[in-house]
Short mmCIF file of C-alpha atoms and ligand atoms in Angstrom, two decimals:
data_model
loop_
_atom_site.label_atom_id
_atom_site.label_comp_id
_atom_site.label_asym_id
_atom_site.label_seq_id
_atom_site.Cartn_x
_atom_site.Cartn_y
_atom_site.Cartn_z
CA MET A 6 -39.35 -2.35 -10.46
CA PRO A 7 -37.27 0.92 -9.93
CA GLN A 8 -35.02 2.25 -12.62
CA ARG A 9 -32.05 0.20 -12.02
CA THR A 10 -28.60 1.95 -12.69
CA PRO A 11 -26.05 -0.35 -13.92
CA ILE A 12 -22.95 -0.51 -11.48
CA ILE A 13 -19.38 -2.11 -11.64
CA LEU A 14 -17.86 -2.29 -8.27
CA ASP A 15 -14.14 -1.82 -7.80
CA VAL A 16 -13.10 -3.13 -4.56
CA ASP A 17 -10.25 -4.17 -2.08
CA THR A 18 -13.20 -6.42 -0.03
CA GLY A 19 -12.53 -5.75 3.22
CA ILE A 20 -14.96 -5.65 5.63
CA ASP A 21 -17.03 -2.43 4.67
CA ASP A 22 -16.56 -3.21 0.92
CA SER A 23 -18.34 -6.63 1.89
CA LEU A 24 -21.17 -4.88 3.05
CA ALA A 25 -20.99 -2.46 -0.15
CA LEU A 26 -21.29 -5.77 -2.30
CA LEU A 27 -24.41 -6.83 0.07
CA TYR A 28 -26.15 -3.64 -0.22
CA ALA A 29 -25.63 -3.65 -3.95
CA ALA A 30 -27.29 -6.87 -4.15
CA GLY A 31 -29.82 -6.07 -1.78
CA SER A 32 -30.76 -2.75 -3.76
CA GLU A 33 -33.66 -3.04 -6.54
CA ASP A 34 -32.30 0.06 -8.10
CA ALA A 35 -28.93 -1.31 -9.08
CA GLU A 36 -27.73 -3.90 -11.80
CA LEU A 37 -24.65 -5.15 -10.83
CA VAL A 38 -22.83 -5.70 -13.76
CA ALA A 39 -19.45 -6.76 -12.57
CA ALA A 40 -16.80 -6.51 -9.77
CA THR A 41 -13.34 -5.67 -10.14
CA CYS A 42 -10.57 -6.13 -7.55
CA VAL A 43 -7.44 -4.62 -6.38
CA PHE A 44 -5.06 -4.75 -3.37
CA GLY A 45 -5.52 -2.66 -0.21
CA ASN A 46 -7.39 -3.89 2.56
CA THR A 47 -5.86 -7.12 1.62
CA GLU A 48 -3.82 -8.73 -1.22
CA ALA A 49 -5.89 -8.51 -4.38
CA ALA A 50 -6.21 -12.37 -5.00
CA THR A 51 -7.38 -12.66 -1.44
CA ALA A 52 -10.16 -9.61 -2.30
CA ALA A 53 -11.17 -11.40 -5.30
CA ARG A 54 -11.67 -14.60 -3.44
CA ASN A 55 -13.32 -12.17 -0.30
CA THR A 56 -15.81 -10.89 -3.18
CA GLN A 57 -16.73 -14.22 -4.85
CA MET A 58 -17.52 -15.58 -1.23
CA ILE A 59 -19.68 -12.69 -0.36
CA LEU A 60 -21.42 -12.77 -3.66
CA GLU A 61 -22.20 -16.05 -3.33
CA LEU A 62 -23.54 -15.71 0.13
CA ALA A 63 -26.00 -12.94 -1.28
CA GLY A 64 -27.02 -15.32 -3.68
CA ARG A 65 -25.14 -13.58 -6.65
CA GLY A 66 -22.64 -16.18 -7.63
CA ASP A 67 -23.64 -15.22 -11.45
CA VAL A 68 -22.33 -11.73 -11.16
CA GLU A 69 -18.73 -11.50 -13.01
CA VAL A 70 -15.43 -10.88 -10.54
CA ALA A 71 -12.37 -10.08 -12.22
CA LEU A 72 -8.75 -9.90 -10.55
CA GLY A 73 -7.52 -6.38 -11.34
CA CYS A 74 -3.88 -5.12 -10.23
CA GLU A 75 -1.80 -6.79 -7.43
CA GLN A 76 1.01 -4.42 -7.06
CA LEU A 77 1.49 -0.54 -7.41
CA LEU A 78 3.97 0.60 -10.46
CA HIS A 79 6.37 2.67 -8.45
CA ARG A 80 5.54 1.82 -4.55
CA PRO A 81 5.61 -1.12 -2.02
CA LEU A 82 2.53 -2.76 -1.37
CA ARG A 83 0.75 -2.02 1.80
CA THR A 84 -2.23 -4.32 3.25
CA ALA A 85 -4.42 -3.47 6.24
CA PRO A 86 -4.91 -6.73 8.44
CA GLU A 87 -5.01 -4.92 11.94
CA THR A 88 -8.13 -3.26 10.22
CA HIS A 89 -9.52 -5.68 8.22
CA GLY A 90 -8.11 -8.98 9.83
CA PRO A 91 -5.41 -11.43 8.02
CA LEU A 92 -7.86 -12.51 5.57
CA GLY A 93 -9.89 -9.27 5.01
CA LEU A 94 -13.10 -10.57 6.48
CA GLY A 95 -12.74 -10.03 10.38
CA HIS A 96 -13.52 -12.77 12.31
CA ALA A 97 -15.87 -14.73 9.63
CA GLU A 98 -15.10 -17.63 7.98
CA LEU A 99 -17.41 -18.44 4.70
CA PRO A 100 -17.13 -21.31 2.44
CA ALA A 101 -14.54 -21.53 -0.38
CA PRO A 102 -16.09 -19.88 -3.75
CA ARG A 103 -17.33 -22.52 -6.09
CA GLY A 104 -17.24 -20.32 -9.11
CA SER A 105 -14.23 -19.11 -11.14
CA LEU A 106 -12.93 -15.95 -11.46
CA SER A 107 -13.06 -13.86 -14.96
CA PRO A 108 -10.75 -14.60 -17.44
CA ARG A 109 -10.46 -10.73 -18.11
CA SER A 110 -8.51 -8.49 -16.11
CA GLY A 111 -10.19 -6.13 -13.99
CA PRO A 112 -9.01 -2.89 -16.12
CA ASP A 113 -10.09 -4.89 -19.25
CA LEU A 114 -13.61 -5.64 -17.59
CA ILE A 115 -13.63 -2.04 -16.83
CA VAL A 116 -12.91 -0.50 -20.34
CA ALA A 117 -14.83 -3.33 -22.28
CA GLU A 118 -18.05 -2.95 -20.35
CA ALA A 119 -17.83 0.78 -21.06
CA ARG A 120 -17.44 0.48 -24.79
CA SER A 121 -20.12 -1.96 -24.90
CA ARG A 122 -22.84 0.23 -22.90
CA PRO A 123 -21.63 3.98 -23.86
CA GLY A 124 -22.73 6.32 -21.43
CA GLU A 125 -24.75 3.57 -19.36
CA ILE A 126 -22.59 2.21 -16.69
CA THR A 127 -21.45 3.94 -13.32
CA LEU A 128 -18.26 2.74 -11.63
CA ILE A 129 -17.69 3.08 -8.19
CA THR A 130 -14.27 2.34 -6.59
CA LEU A 131 -14.08 1.76 -3.11
CA GLY A 132 -10.16 0.72 -3.04
CA PRO A 133 -7.04 2.18 -4.53
CA LEU A 134 -7.63 3.82 -8.09
CA THR A 135 -4.74 1.57 -9.53
CA ASN A 136 -7.39 -0.30 -11.41
CA LEU A 137 -8.96 2.73 -12.97
CA ALA A 138 -5.79 4.41 -13.80
CA VAL A 139 -4.37 1.30 -15.76
CA ALA A 140 -8.20 1.38 -17.43
CA LEU A 141 -7.61 4.95 -18.33
CA GLU A 142 -4.07 4.17 -20.02
CA ARG A 143 -5.65 1.68 -21.99
CA GLU A 144 -9.15 3.70 -22.78
CA PRO A 145 -8.25 7.76 -22.43
CA ASP A 146 -12.14 7.97 -23.50
CA LEU A 147 -13.49 6.35 -20.15
CA PRO A 148 -14.94 9.46 -18.49
CA ARG A 149 -17.02 9.67 -21.75
CA LEU A 150 -17.68 6.05 -22.02
CA LEU A 151 -18.83 5.45 -18.52
CA GLY A 152 -22.14 6.95 -17.30
CA GLY A 153 -20.81 8.26 -13.84
CA TYR A 154 -17.97 7.71 -11.63
CA ALA A 155 -17.92 7.54 -7.78
CA LEU A 156 -15.65 6.86 -5.49
CA MET A 157 -14.81 6.39 -1.75
CA GLY A 158 -11.32 8.15 -0.84
CA GLY A 159 -9.84 11.08 0.23
CA ALA A 160 -10.26 13.48 3.42
CA TYR A 161 -11.02 17.02 1.86
CA ARG A 162 -11.58 18.94 4.93
CA ALA A 163 -11.32 16.41 7.30
CA SER A 164 -8.10 14.61 8.73
CA GLY A 165 -6.70 11.41 7.40
CA ASN A 166 -7.06 7.97 8.76
CA THR A 167 -3.82 6.41 7.48
CA THR A 168 -1.43 9.59 8.23
CA PRO A 169 -2.79 12.87 9.40
CA THR A 170 -3.34 13.88 6.37
CA THR A 171 -4.17 10.96 4.02
CA GLU A 172 -6.90 8.68 3.28
CA TRP A 173 -6.13 4.87 2.95
CA ASN A 174 -7.67 4.34 -0.46
CA ILE A 175 -5.59 7.18 -1.59
CA HIS A 176 -2.65 6.82 0.49
CA CYS A 177 -2.10 3.18 -1.07
CA ASP A 178 -1.81 4.45 -4.43
CA PRO A 179 -1.72 8.40 -4.84
CA ASP A 180 -0.19 8.33 -8.42
CA ALA A 181 -3.27 6.47 -9.58
CA ALA A 182 -5.72 8.95 -7.87
CA ARG A 183 -3.87 12.22 -9.41
CA ALA A 184 -4.09 10.45 -12.77
CA VAL A 185 -7.65 9.79 -12.26
CA PHE A 186 -8.43 13.20 -10.97
CA ARG A 187 -6.73 14.90 -13.53
CA ALA A 188 -8.07 12.62 -16.63
CA TRP A 189 -11.72 13.33 -15.29
CA GLY A 190 -10.84 17.18 -14.98
CA ALA A 191 -9.80 17.49 -18.47
CA ALA A 192 -12.55 15.33 -19.70
CA ALA A 193 -15.09 17.64 -18.24
CA ALA A 194 -13.60 20.54 -19.41
CA THR A 195 -13.85 19.82 -23.26
CA ASN A 196 -17.17 17.79 -23.10
CA PRO A 197 -19.87 18.98 -21.37
CA ALA A 198 -21.40 15.09 -21.53
CA VAL A 199 -18.79 14.46 -19.01
CA SER A 200 -19.86 14.51 -15.22
CA ARG A 201 -17.97 15.18 -12.26
CA PRO A 202 -16.90 12.29 -10.00
CA LEU A 203 -18.99 12.30 -7.14
CA ALA A 204 -16.52 11.67 -4.30
CA LEU A 205 -17.01 10.60 -0.75
CA GLY A 206 -14.54 10.95 1.52
CA LEU A 207 -13.87 10.78 5.33
CA ASP A 208 -15.58 14.16 5.59
CA VAL A 209 -18.71 12.12 5.52
CA THR A 210 -18.16 8.41 5.80
CA GLU A 211 -17.09 9.18 9.05
CA GLN A 212 -20.60 10.01 9.86
CA GLY A 213 -21.89 6.55 8.97
CA ILE A 214 -20.99 4.52 12.35
CA PHE A 215 -22.41 1.01 12.33
CA LEU A 216 -23.28 0.30 16.05
CA PRO A 217 -24.03 -2.68 18.02
CA SER A 218 -27.43 -1.63 17.95
CA HIS A 219 -27.96 -1.53 14.19
CA LEU A 220 -26.55 -5.39 14.16
CA GLU A 221 -29.55 -6.00 16.59
CA ARG A 222 -32.27 -4.66 14.55
CA LEU A 223 -30.89 -6.25 11.50
CA THR A 224 -31.01 -9.58 13.80
CA VAL A 225 -34.54 -9.05 14.84
CA ARG A 226 -34.98 -8.77 11.04
CA ALA A 227 -33.58 -11.78 9.60
CA GLY A 228 -32.65 -13.89 12.76
CA ALA A 229 -29.46 -15.01 14.55
CA ALA A 230 -28.95 -18.08 12.66
CA ASN A 231 -29.38 -16.25 9.15
CA PRO A 232 -26.00 -16.90 7.37
CA ILE A 233 -25.84 -13.04 6.12
CA VAL A 234 -26.56 -12.03 9.66
CA ARG A 235 -23.91 -14.63 11.02
CA TYR A 236 -21.54 -13.49 8.48
CA MET A 237 -22.10 -9.66 9.32
CA THR A 238 -21.97 -10.39 13.20
CA ASP A 239 -18.52 -12.05 12.85
CA ALA A 240 -16.67 -9.69 10.24
CA LEU A 241 -18.38 -6.56 12.16
CA ARG A 242 -16.85 -7.78 15.61
CA PHE A 243 -13.17 -7.42 14.24
CA TYR A 244 -14.13 -4.06 12.71
CA MET A 245 -15.50 -2.82 16.01
CA GLU A 246 -12.69 -3.91 18.17
CA PHE A 247 -10.31 -2.14 15.63
CA HIS A 248 -12.44 0.80 16.29
CA GLU A 249 -12.41 0.49 19.92
CA ARG A 250 -8.58 0.08 19.92
CA TYR A 251 -7.80 3.17 17.28
CA ASP A 252 -10.73 5.46 17.51
CA GLY A 253 -12.23 5.31 21.04
CA PHE A 254 -15.83 4.11 20.05
CA TYR A 255 -17.22 0.22 19.67
CA GLY A 256 -18.80 0.57 16.63
CA ALA A 257 -17.60 0.67 12.75
CA PHE A 258 -17.62 3.35 10.16
CA VAL A 259 -18.87 2.18 7.32
CA HIS A 260 -17.34 4.13 4.31
CA ASP A 261 -17.76 1.70 1.48
CA PRO A 262 -21.47 0.95 1.43
CA MET A 263 -22.32 4.81 2.02
CA ALA A 264 -20.62 5.60 -1.34
CA VAL A 265 -22.82 3.04 -3.03
CA ALA A 266 -26.19 4.00 -1.46
CA ALA A 267 -25.32 7.88 -2.47
CA THR A 268 -24.53 6.73 -5.88
CA LEU A 269 -28.03 5.33 -6.32
CA ASP A 270 -29.64 8.40 -4.36
CA ARG A 271 -27.88 11.37 -4.58
CA THR A 272 -30.25 12.88 -1.93
CA LEU A 273 -28.64 11.15 1.00
CA VAL A 274 -25.09 13.92 0.45
CA ARG A 275 -24.78 17.39 -0.14
CA THR A 276 -21.62 18.14 -2.50
CA GLU A 277 -19.76 21.37 -3.30
CA ALA A 278 -17.91 21.35 -6.78
CA VAL A 279 -14.23 22.04 -6.13
CA HIS A 280 -10.96 21.46 -7.73
CA VAL A 281 -8.74 18.30 -5.98
CA ASP A 282 -5.44 17.19 -6.54
CA VAL A 283 -3.15 14.63 -5.23
CA GLU A 284 0.06 14.83 -3.60
CA THR A 285 2.51 12.55 -4.63
CA SER A 286 5.72 13.24 -3.28
CA GLY A 287 5.41 15.15 0.06
CA ASP A 288 7.36 13.41 2.73
CA LEU A 289 4.44 14.30 5.14
CA THR A 290 1.58 14.30 2.70
CA ALA A 291 2.33 12.08 -0.04
CA GLY A 292 -1.80 10.79 -0.80
CA MET A 293 -3.37 13.89 0.54
CA THR A 294 -6.39 15.19 -1.21
CA VAL A 295 -5.65 18.64 -1.92
CA ALA A 296 -9.00 20.39 -2.50
CA ASP A 297 -9.27 24.18 -3.62
CA TRP A 298 -12.16 25.43 -1.51
CA ARG A 299 -11.12 29.08 -1.85
CA HIS A 300 -10.55 28.91 -5.89
CA LEU A 301 -6.98 30.01 -5.33
CA THR A 302 -5.55 28.01 -8.32
CA GLY A 303 -8.13 29.08 -11.03
CA GLN A 304 -8.78 25.51 -12.02
CA ALA A 305 -12.10 24.14 -12.73
CA PRO A 306 -13.82 21.91 -10.11
CA ASN A 307 -13.29 18.29 -11.30
CA LEU A 308 -14.81 16.82 -8.42
CA ASP A 309 -18.21 16.64 -6.54
CA VAL A 310 -16.98 16.29 -3.01
CA ALA A 311 -19.66 15.21 -0.40
CA VAL A 312 -19.69 17.82 2.72
CA GLU A 313 -22.93 16.36 4.18
CA ALA A 314 -24.60 13.36 4.32
CA ASP A 315 -27.84 11.88 5.73
CA ALA A 316 -26.23 9.33 7.67
CA SER A 317 -29.31 8.22 9.84
CA THR A 318 -31.36 7.15 6.49
CA PHE A 319 -28.28 5.96 4.81
CA LEU A 320 -28.11 3.43 8.06
CA ASP A 321 -31.91 2.45 7.84
CA ARG A 322 -31.58 1.88 4.24
CA LEU A 323 -28.13 -0.44 4.87
CA ILE A 324 -30.35 -2.36 7.37
CA ASP A 325 -33.40 -2.51 5.16
CA ARG A 326 -31.40 -3.55 2.30
CA ILE A 327 -29.35 -6.40 3.97
CA GLY A 328 -31.96 -7.23 6.11
CA GLY A 329 -34.51 -7.70 3.02
CA LEU A 330 -31.60 -9.70 0.84
CA ALA A 331 -31.09 -11.78 4.12
CA VAL A 332 -34.72 -12.73 4.61
CA ALA A 333 -34.90 -13.31 1.38
CA ARG A 334 -32.01 -15.63 1.17
CA SER A 335 -33.19 -17.44 4.37
CA GLY A 336 -33.85 -21.07 3.77
CA MET A 337 -32.05 -21.04 0.48
CA ALA A 338 -29.28 -23.56 0.17
CA LEU A 339 -25.77 -21.72 0.14
C1 BDR B 421 -11.47 3.05 3.15
O1 BDR B 421 -10.16 2.23 3.63
C2 BDR B 421 -10.67 0.86 3.47
O2 BDR B 421 -10.12 0.45 4.98
C3 BDR B 421 -12.22 0.79 3.63
O3 BDR B 421 -12.45 -0.57 3.03
C4 BDR B 421 -12.51 1.98 2.95
O4 BDR B 421 -12.62 1.88 1.37
C5 BDR B 421 -11.58 4.16 4.06
O5 BDR B 421 -10.76 4.88 4.23
CA1 CA B 422 -12.45 -0.49 0.58
#
């Protein structure tokens, strides 16, 4: 058994978030401590329900799922039904969750788990950073209490996918992203035990393109009738149709599982340390991640930004881990 990294996934589930949950469930080197849910791809309550359904599909109904922030403080809520479908999981339909949501809120869960296992847990945010920003208000020492923090979010040299300069997760709550990046920067500057967050933006996640041929490999491995394969087929069909309409290819960027994969195995990405702040007020640029690549501001780096990814190893591993999970689950009552 490999050494297991304890992780909390903060998700706005979402098709690619669902693949990240399946990836984590299929990873022997991950201990999935909990999932906290936020608005983003869909409303937070729907994201929480989707998260429960996916974890139950994966045989991980034991994982605590907490509802987090349902609104932003200062901006209107946006969701993305055109990208992820009216309920967030494309064309897929899953049985209603059997389990209950946690009595804890998402931010409270993050704070309590970090306090109970100081320096051990890695938080991975795959949606807007609102839950984490609220958790930081409640526990400013979170950068030290967490063993690590990684995010899917931002467009550091790449163009945006929501506006020309903004990536969806940061776009949805720029104030939260700014608070998080600044807090980690301040903590890392004063405490050498605090490591910089690992940031996977569109620069690398758009190299992870899941194609029909990848789905075919998964189908060969686990069988078309397998419930996880059936789920992926129906969810990804919607996601691929979306990318065909907006990006000109029939396939899908699988942003969120790449962030989980790179957290568990840093060799999948090459990073550069850079100072990043978030624009919160520009008419054209609110939500832009402004990276000081040329060190013009004199500010110390606060993020390790992924600048290259081994996308083909990542995609092979995605198929291997979710395929392995699907095979292990076949024949079990769902
Ligand atoms: C991010 O936005 C969402 O649509 C995806 O789930 C991913 O987290 C990509 O910009
Ligand atoms: Ca997401």
